[in-house]
Amino acid sequence: MHKPFSPISLSSLPPEIEFSVPEIYSVLPEFRAALGELKGYAELLPNRLLLLSPVIIKESLASSEIESIHTTLEDVLQQTLFPEAEQRLEDKEVIRYRHAILWGTKLCGRLRFLGELYKVSSKD
């Protein structure tokens, strides 16, 4: 006889997680220093997107695979050289996903700016 799936009790959620792990606190200063150094190097780049673009494409590839769209990083990079009408469908989807991420990032920056502008302009 088939036994139906029995989900966990909602009363046990959220699970207790111990965040006061001493190992985390011991590496935190080193992590912050490394992150600050990386930020400093990023400020020197004339176009930070050159550094981030391959990472964004890899994220686009991974997300597209969930939708059964399979292609490779090399194929996507090659297809960016062609007009959209000549791109393969799989690569076009990944490229569009990448554009959506970049557009969303710009929009978030604008929204943050507008929010700050509103705060400044609405002060008494």
PDB file of C-alpha atoms in Angstrom:
ATOM      1  CA  MET A   1       0.000   0.000   0.000  1.00  0.00           C
ATOM      2  CA  HIS A   2       1.237   3.480  -0.909  1.00  0.00           C
ATOM      3  CA  LYS A   3       1.862   5.804   2.034  1.00  0.00           C
ATOM      4  CA  PRO A   4       1.304   9.470   1.123  1.00  0.00           C
ATOM      5  CA  PHE A   5       4.023  11.969   1.693  1.00  0.00           C
ATOM      6  CA  SER A   6       3.805  13.484   5.158  1.00  0.00           C
ATOM      7  CA  PRO A   7       5.410  16.929   5.349  1.00  0.00           C
ATOM      8  CA  ILE A   8       7.219  18.084   8.446  1.00  0.00           C
ATOM      9  CA  SER A   9       5.272  19.913  11.079  1.00  0.00           C
ATOM     10  CA  LEU A  10       5.145  23.654  10.529  1.00  0.00           C
ATOM     11  CA  SER A  11       5.590  24.180  14.239  1.00  0.00           C
ATOM     12  CA  SER A  12       9.195  22.957  13.878  1.00  0.00           C
ATOM     13  CA  LEU A  13       9.988  25.774  11.436  1.00  0.00           C
ATOM     14  CA  PRO A  14      12.197  27.692  11.244  1.00  0.00           C
ATOM     15  CA  PRO A  15      14.931  25.345  12.426  1.00  0.00           C
ATOM     16  CA  GLU A  16      17.285  26.664  15.039  1.00  0.00           C
ATOM     17  CA  ILE A  17      20.640  27.597  13.532  1.00  0.00           C
ATOM     18  CA  GLU A  18      23.653  28.422  15.635  1.00  0.00           C
ATOM     19  CA  PHE A  19      25.409  31.463  14.190  1.00  0.00           C
ATOM     20  CA  SER A  20      27.825  32.062  17.011  1.00  0.00           C
ATOM     21  CA  VAL A  21      30.412  29.688  15.638  1.00  0.00           C
ATOM     22  CA  PRO A  22      33.873  30.836  16.798  1.00  0.00           C
ATOM     23  CA  GLU A  23      35.505  29.757  13.513  1.00  0.00           C
ATOM     24  CA  ILE A  24      33.388  32.270  11.601  1.00  0.00           C
ATOM     25  CA  TYR A  25      34.378  35.109  13.883  1.00  0.00           C
ATOM     26  CA  SER A  26      38.058  34.228  13.657  1.00  0.00           C
ATOM     27  CA  VAL A  27      38.152  34.538   9.844  1.00  0.00           C
ATOM     28  CA  LEU A  28      35.792  37.527   9.595  1.00  0.00           C
ATOM     29  CA  PRO A  29      38.520  40.229   9.851  1.00  0.00           C
ATOM     30  CA  GLU A  30      40.580  38.492   7.157  1.00  0.00           C
ATOM     31  CA  PHE A  31      37.506  38.161   4.966  1.00  0.00           C
ATOM     32  CA  ARG A  32      36.609  41.846   5.369  1.00  0.00           C
ATOM     33  CA  ALA A  33      40.177  42.877   4.516  1.00  0.00           C
ATOM     34  CA  ALA A  34      40.187  40.703   1.386  1.00  0.00           C
ATOM     35  CA  LEU A  35      36.787  42.057   0.351  1.00  0.00           C
ATOM     36  CA  GLY A  36      38.024  45.628   0.823  1.00  0.00           C
ATOM     37  CA  GLU A  37      41.106  44.863  -1.259  1.00  0.00           C
ATOM     38  CA  LEU A  38      38.945  43.396  -4.015  1.00  0.00           C
ATOM     39  CA  LYS A  39      36.715  46.479  -3.928  1.00  0.00           C
ATOM     40  CA  GLY A  40      39.808  48.670  -4.236  1.00  0.00           C
ATOM     41  CA  TYR A  41      41.032  46.762  -7.274  1.00  0.00           C
ATOM     42  CA  ALA A  42      37.541  46.909  -8.811  1.00  0.00           C
ATOM     43  CA  GLU A  43      37.559  50.701  -8.474  1.00  0.00           C
ATOM     44  CA  LEU A  44      40.694  50.797 -10.656  1.00  0.00           C
ATOM     45  CA  LEU A  45      39.038  48.940 -13.527  1.00  0.00           C
ATOM     46  CA  PRO A  46      37.822  51.161 -16.345  1.00  0.00           C
ATOM     47  CA  ASN A  47      34.922  48.765 -16.981  1.00  0.00           C
ATOM     48  CA  ARG A  48      33.978  46.432 -14.113  1.00  0.00           C
ATOM     49  CA  LEU A  49      31.591  44.596 -16.405  1.00  0.00           C
ATOM     50  CA  LEU A  50      34.585  42.978 -18.125  1.00  0.00           C
ATOM     51  CA  LEU A  51      35.306  41.177 -14.865  1.00  0.00           C
ATOM     52  CA  LEU A  52      31.683  40.340 -14.069  1.00  0.00           C
ATOM     53  CA  SER A  53      30.430  39.405 -17.532  1.00  0.00           C
ATOM     54  CA  PRO A  54      31.738  35.796 -17.564  1.00  0.00           C
ATOM     55  CA  VAL A  55      30.262  35.219 -14.089  1.00  0.00           C
ATOM     56  CA  ILE A  56      26.898  36.576 -15.204  1.00  0.00           C
ATOM     57  CA  ILE A  57      26.966  34.360 -18.308  1.00  0.00           C
ATOM     58  CA  LYS A  58      27.792  31.304 -16.174  1.00  0.00           C
ATOM     59  CA  GLU A  59      24.827  32.151 -13.913  1.00  0.00           C
ATOM     60  CA  SER A  60      22.668  32.531 -17.012  1.00  0.00           C
ATOM     61  CA  LEU A  61      23.834  29.120 -18.243  1.00  0.00           C
ATOM     62  CA  ALA A  62      23.062  27.447 -14.934  1.00  0.00           C
ATOM     63  CA  SER A  63      19.626  29.033 -14.670  1.00  0.00           C
ATOM     64  CA  SER A  64      18.795  28.193 -18.271  1.00  0.00           C
ATOM     65  CA  GLU A  65      19.669  24.533 -17.741  1.00  0.00           C
ATOM     66  CA  ILE A  66      16.806  24.362 -15.247  1.00  0.00           C
ATOM     67  CA  GLU A  67      14.535  25.167 -18.198  1.00  0.00           C
ATOM     68  CA  SER A  68      16.201  22.451 -20.344  1.00  0.00           C
ATOM     69  CA  ILE A  69      18.177  24.965 -22.371  1.00  0.00           C
ATOM     70  CA  HIS A  70      21.606  23.446 -22.890  1.00  0.00           C
ATOM     71  CA  THR A  71      24.576  25.253 -24.369  1.00  0.00           C
ATOM     72  CA  THR A  72      28.160  26.031 -23.410  1.00  0.00           C
ATOM     73  CA  LEU A  73      29.990  29.147 -22.319  1.00  0.00           C
ATOM     74  CA  GLU A  74      32.072  29.050 -25.504  1.00  0.00           C
ATOM     75  CA  ASP A  75      28.988  28.833 -27.722  1.00  0.00           C
ATOM     76  CA  VAL A  76      27.307  31.737 -25.937  1.00  0.00           C
ATOM     77  CA  LEU A  77      30.398  33.924 -26.204  1.00  0.00           C
ATOM     78  CA  GLN A  78      30.730  33.104 -29.912  1.00  0.00           C
ATOM     79  CA  GLN A  79      27.052  33.789 -30.552  1.00  0.00           C
ATOM     80  CA  THR A  80      27.311  37.261 -29.030  1.00  0.00           C
ATOM     81  CA  LEU A  81      29.365  38.208 -32.088  1.00  0.00           C
ATOM     82  CA  PHE A  82      26.402  37.556 -34.404  1.00  0.00           C
ATOM     83  CA  PRO A  83      23.233  39.590 -34.866  1.00  0.00           C
ATOM     84  CA  GLU A  84      20.289  38.273 -32.835  1.00  0.00           C
ATOM     85  CA  ALA A  85      18.544  36.981 -35.970  1.00  0.00           C
ATOM     86  CA  GLU A  86      21.501  34.669 -36.656  1.00  0.00           C
ATOM     87  CA  GLN A  87      21.966  33.370 -33.093  1.00  0.00           C
ATOM     88  CA  ARG A  88      20.989  29.844 -32.096  1.00  0.00           C
ATOM     89  CA  LEU A  89      17.829  29.717 -29.978  1.00  0.00           C
ATOM     90  CA  GLU A  90      19.583  28.221 -26.922  1.00  0.00           C
ATOM     91  CA  ASP A  91      22.347  30.809 -26.959  1.00  0.00           C
ATOM     92  CA  LYS A  92      19.870  33.620 -27.590  1.00  0.00           C
ATOM     93  CA  GLU A  93      17.959  32.652 -24.434  1.00  0.00           C
ATOM     94  CA  VAL A  94      21.125  32.727 -22.320  1.00  0.00           C
ATOM     95  CA  ILE A  95      22.145  36.070 -23.810  1.00  0.00           C
ATOM     96  CA  ARG A  96      18.687  37.493 -23.079  1.00  0.00           C
ATOM     97  CA  TYR A  97      18.928  36.225 -19.497  1.00  0.00           C
ATOM     98  CA  ARG A  98      22.284  38.004 -19.176  1.00  0.00           C
ATOM     99  CA  HIS A  99      20.763  41.227 -20.516  1.00  0.00           C
ATOM    100  CA  ALA A 100      17.905  40.894 -18.033  1.00  0.00           C
ATOM    101  CA  ILE A 101      20.349  40.555 -15.121  1.00  0.00           C
ATOM    102  CA  LEU A 102      22.280  43.632 -16.255  1.00  0.00           C
ATOM    103  CA  TRP A 103      19.076  45.624 -16.782  1.00  0.00           C
ATOM    104  CA  GLY A 104      17.804  44.585 -13.340  1.00  0.00           C
ATOM    105  CA  THR A 105      21.073  45.634 -11.747  1.00  0.00           C
ATOM    106  CA  LYS A 106      20.871  49.064 -13.361  1.00  0.00           C
ATOM    107  CA  LEU A 107      17.233  49.390 -12.319  1.00  0.00           C
ATOM    108  CA  CYS A 108      18.047  48.509  -8.706  1.00  0.00           C
ATOM    109  CA  GLY A 109      20.698  51.216  -8.703  1.00  0.00           C
ATOM    110  CA  ARG A 110      18.206  53.741 -10.038  1.00  0.00           C
ATOM    111  CA  LEU A 111      15.555  52.700  -7.546  1.00  0.00           C
ATOM    112  CA  ARG A 112      18.042  52.982  -4.688  1.00  0.00           C
ATOM    113  CA  PHE A 113      19.027  56.428  -5.959  1.00  0.00           C
ATOM    114  CA  LEU A 114      15.376  57.498  -6.245  1.00  0.00           C
ATOM    115  CA  GLY A 115      14.709  56.195  -2.745  1.00  0.00           C
ATOM    116  CA  GLU A 116      17.607  58.200  -1.341  1.00  0.00           C
ATOM    117  CA  LEU A 117      16.489  61.264  -3.306  1.00  0.00           C
ATOM    118  CA  TYR A 118      13.004  60.894  -1.852  1.00  0.00           C
ATOM    119  CA  LYS A 119      14.395  60.633   1.685  1.00  0.00           C
ATOM    120  CA  VAL A 120      16.430  63.816   1.226  1.00  0.00           C
ATOM    121  CA  SER A 121      13.599  65.733  -0.413  1.00  0.00           C
ATOM    122  CA  SER A 122      10.965  64.681   2.139  1.00  0.00           C
ATOM    123  CA  LYS A 123      12.904  65.755   5.242  1.00  0.00           C
ATOM    124  CA  ASP A 124      11.298  68.537   7.247  1.00  0.00           C
TER     125      ASP A 124
END
